[in-house]
Coordinates of C-alpha atoms in Angstrom, one line a residue:
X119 CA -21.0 -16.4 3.5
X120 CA -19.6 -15.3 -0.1
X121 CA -22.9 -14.0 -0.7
X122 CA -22.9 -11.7 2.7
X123 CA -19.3 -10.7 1.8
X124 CA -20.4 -9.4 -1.9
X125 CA -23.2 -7.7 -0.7
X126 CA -21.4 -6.2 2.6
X127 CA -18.1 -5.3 0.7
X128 CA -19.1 -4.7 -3.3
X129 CA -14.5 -3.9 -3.7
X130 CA -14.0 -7.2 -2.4
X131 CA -12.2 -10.1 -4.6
X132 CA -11.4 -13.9 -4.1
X133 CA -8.6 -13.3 -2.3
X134 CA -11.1 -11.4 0.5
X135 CA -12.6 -14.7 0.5
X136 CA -9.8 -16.7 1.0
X137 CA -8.5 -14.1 3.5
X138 CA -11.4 -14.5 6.1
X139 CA -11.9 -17.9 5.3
X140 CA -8.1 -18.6 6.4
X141 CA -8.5 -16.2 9.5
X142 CA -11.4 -19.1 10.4
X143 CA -9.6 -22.0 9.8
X144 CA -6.4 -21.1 11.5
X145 CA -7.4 -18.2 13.5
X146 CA -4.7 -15.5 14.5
X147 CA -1.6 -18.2 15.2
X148 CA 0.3 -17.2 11.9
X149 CA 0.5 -13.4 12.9
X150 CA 2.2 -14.2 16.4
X151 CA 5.6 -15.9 16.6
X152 CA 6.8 -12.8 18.7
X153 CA 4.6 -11.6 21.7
X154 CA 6.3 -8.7 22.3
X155 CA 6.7 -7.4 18.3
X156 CA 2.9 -8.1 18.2
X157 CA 2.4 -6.2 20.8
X158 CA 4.6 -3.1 19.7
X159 CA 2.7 -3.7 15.8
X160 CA -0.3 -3.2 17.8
X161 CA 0.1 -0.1 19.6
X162 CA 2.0 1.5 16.4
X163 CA -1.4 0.3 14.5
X164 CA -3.7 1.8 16.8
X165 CA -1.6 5.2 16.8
X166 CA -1.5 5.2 13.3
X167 CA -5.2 4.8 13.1
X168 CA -6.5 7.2 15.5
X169 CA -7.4 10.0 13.2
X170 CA -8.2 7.8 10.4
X171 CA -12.2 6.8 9.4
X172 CA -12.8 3.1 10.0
X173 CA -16.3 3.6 9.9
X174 CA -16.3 1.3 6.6
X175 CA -15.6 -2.4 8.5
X176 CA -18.5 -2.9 11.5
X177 CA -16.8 -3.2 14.8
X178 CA -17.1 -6.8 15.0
X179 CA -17.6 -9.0 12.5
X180 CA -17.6 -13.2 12.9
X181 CA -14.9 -14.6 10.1
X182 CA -15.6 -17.1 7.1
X183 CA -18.4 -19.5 7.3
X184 CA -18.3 -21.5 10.5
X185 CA -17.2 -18.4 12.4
X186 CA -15.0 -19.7 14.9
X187 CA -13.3 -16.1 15.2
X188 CA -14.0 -12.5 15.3
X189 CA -12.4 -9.8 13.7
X190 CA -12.6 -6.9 16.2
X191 CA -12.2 -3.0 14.4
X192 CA -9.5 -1.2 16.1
X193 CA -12.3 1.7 16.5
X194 CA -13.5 0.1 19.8
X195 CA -10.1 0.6 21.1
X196 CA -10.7 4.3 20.6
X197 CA -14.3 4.3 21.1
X198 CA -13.5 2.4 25.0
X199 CA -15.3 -0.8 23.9
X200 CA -11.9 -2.8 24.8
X201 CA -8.6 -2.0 26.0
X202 CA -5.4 -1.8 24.3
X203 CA -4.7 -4.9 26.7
X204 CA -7.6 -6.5 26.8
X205 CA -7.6 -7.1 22.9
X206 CA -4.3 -7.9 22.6
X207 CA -4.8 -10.8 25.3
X208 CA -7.9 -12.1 23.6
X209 CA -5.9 -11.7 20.3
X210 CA -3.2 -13.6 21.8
X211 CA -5.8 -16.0 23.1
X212 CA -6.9 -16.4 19.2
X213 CA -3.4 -17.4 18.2
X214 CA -2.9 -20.5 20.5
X215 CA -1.6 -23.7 18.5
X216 CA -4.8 -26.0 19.2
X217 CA -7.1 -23.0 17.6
X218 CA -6.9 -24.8 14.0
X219 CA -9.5 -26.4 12.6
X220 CA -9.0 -29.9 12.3
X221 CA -8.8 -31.0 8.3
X222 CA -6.9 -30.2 5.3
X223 CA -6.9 -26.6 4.2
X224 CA -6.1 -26.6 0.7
X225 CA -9.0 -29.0 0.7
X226 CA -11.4 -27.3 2.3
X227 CA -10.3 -23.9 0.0
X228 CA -10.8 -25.8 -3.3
X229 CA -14.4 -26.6 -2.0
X230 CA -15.0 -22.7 -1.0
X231 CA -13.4 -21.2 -3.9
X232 CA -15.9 -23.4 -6.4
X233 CA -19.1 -22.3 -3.7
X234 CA -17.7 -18.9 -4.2
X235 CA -17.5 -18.4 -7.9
X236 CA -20.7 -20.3 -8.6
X237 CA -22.0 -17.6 -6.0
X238 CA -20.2 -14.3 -7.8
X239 CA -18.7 -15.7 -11.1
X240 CA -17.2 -12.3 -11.7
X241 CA -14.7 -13.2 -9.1
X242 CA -13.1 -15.5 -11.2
X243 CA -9.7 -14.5 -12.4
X244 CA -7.3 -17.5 -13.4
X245 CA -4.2 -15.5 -11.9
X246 CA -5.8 -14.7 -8.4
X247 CA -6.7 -18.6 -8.5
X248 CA -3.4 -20.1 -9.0
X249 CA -1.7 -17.9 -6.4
X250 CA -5.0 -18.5 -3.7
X251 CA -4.4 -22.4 -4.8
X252 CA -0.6 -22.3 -4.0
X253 CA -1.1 -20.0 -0.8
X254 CA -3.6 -23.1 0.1
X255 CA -1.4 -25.6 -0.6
X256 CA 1.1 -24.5 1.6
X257 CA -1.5 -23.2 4.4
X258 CA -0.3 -20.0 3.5
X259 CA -1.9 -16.3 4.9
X260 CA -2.8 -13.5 2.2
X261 CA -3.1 -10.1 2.6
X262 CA -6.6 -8.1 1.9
X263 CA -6.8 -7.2 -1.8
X264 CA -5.9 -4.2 -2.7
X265 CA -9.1 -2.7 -3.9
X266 CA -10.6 -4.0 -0.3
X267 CA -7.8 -2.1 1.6
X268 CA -8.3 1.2 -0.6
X269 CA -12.1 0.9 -0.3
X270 CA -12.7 -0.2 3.3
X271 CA -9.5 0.6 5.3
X272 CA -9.1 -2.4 7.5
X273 CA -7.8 -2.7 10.8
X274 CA -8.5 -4.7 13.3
X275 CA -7.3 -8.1 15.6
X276 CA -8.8 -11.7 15.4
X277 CA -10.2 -13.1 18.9
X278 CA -12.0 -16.0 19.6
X279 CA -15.9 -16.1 19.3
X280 CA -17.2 -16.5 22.5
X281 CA -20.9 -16.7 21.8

């Protein structure tokens, strides 16, 4: 997984890692407490992005190692691949409270974050770590890094994988 991650997205950091790893683990439950704001955030997103290149994720792509989820690119809104409605339901779907996996997180982060350095070493940066480590300890969400937002513009909507 961190190996397909640092070949498939060269700007990505640790906190990618951590990032898709999380989505897996949890799947989409900590970005929906309010259907309806969801819902609004997800139409404003999909305006926003009509006219922008999002050519640089894949339209679907399974989350961190196991993956129980997939992220879905916003592009097959526009390219009539899925509805507006559709995805939001399966995102919805994605966020139910028994989608967890069942174990510790911060647990199963330390053992990812030691694969994943061993795998790219240049990863490591003792800042990132500490933060990642207290975001885990507190089953926390992170953002995409920086450089992987600038260099891949991501947008898309977690749904269950349904294989």
């Amino acid at each position: 997984m961190c190996i397909q991650i640092a070949e498939r997205y060269p700007s990505a950091t640790l906190q990618d890692v951590y990032k898709t790893c999380f989505q897996d683990f949890f799947g989409a439950e900590h970005l929906l407490h309010d259907t309806a704001m969801a819902h609004s955030y997800l139409a404003a997103e999909i305006t926003l992005c009509k006219n922008q290149d999002l050519t640089a994720m894949p339209s679907a792509e399974p989350t961190g190692f196991r993956h129980r989820f997939v992220r879905i690119n916003l592009s097959e809104v526009f390219n009539g691949q899925i509805s507006e409605e559709e995805l939001f339901a399966r995102f919805v779907e994605a966020a139910g409270t028994n989608n967890a996996f069942p174990g510790n997180w911060s647990e199963e982060w330390q053992r990812i974050e030691k694969i994943a350095l061993e795998v790219h070493p240049a990863w490591t940066d003792t800042t990132l770590q500490a933060a990642l480590q207290f975001a885990a300890s507190t089953a926390s969400p992170v953002r995409h890094s920086e450089a992987f937002r600038q260099a891949y513009n991501p947008h898309y909507r977690i749904i269950n994988n349904k294989r």
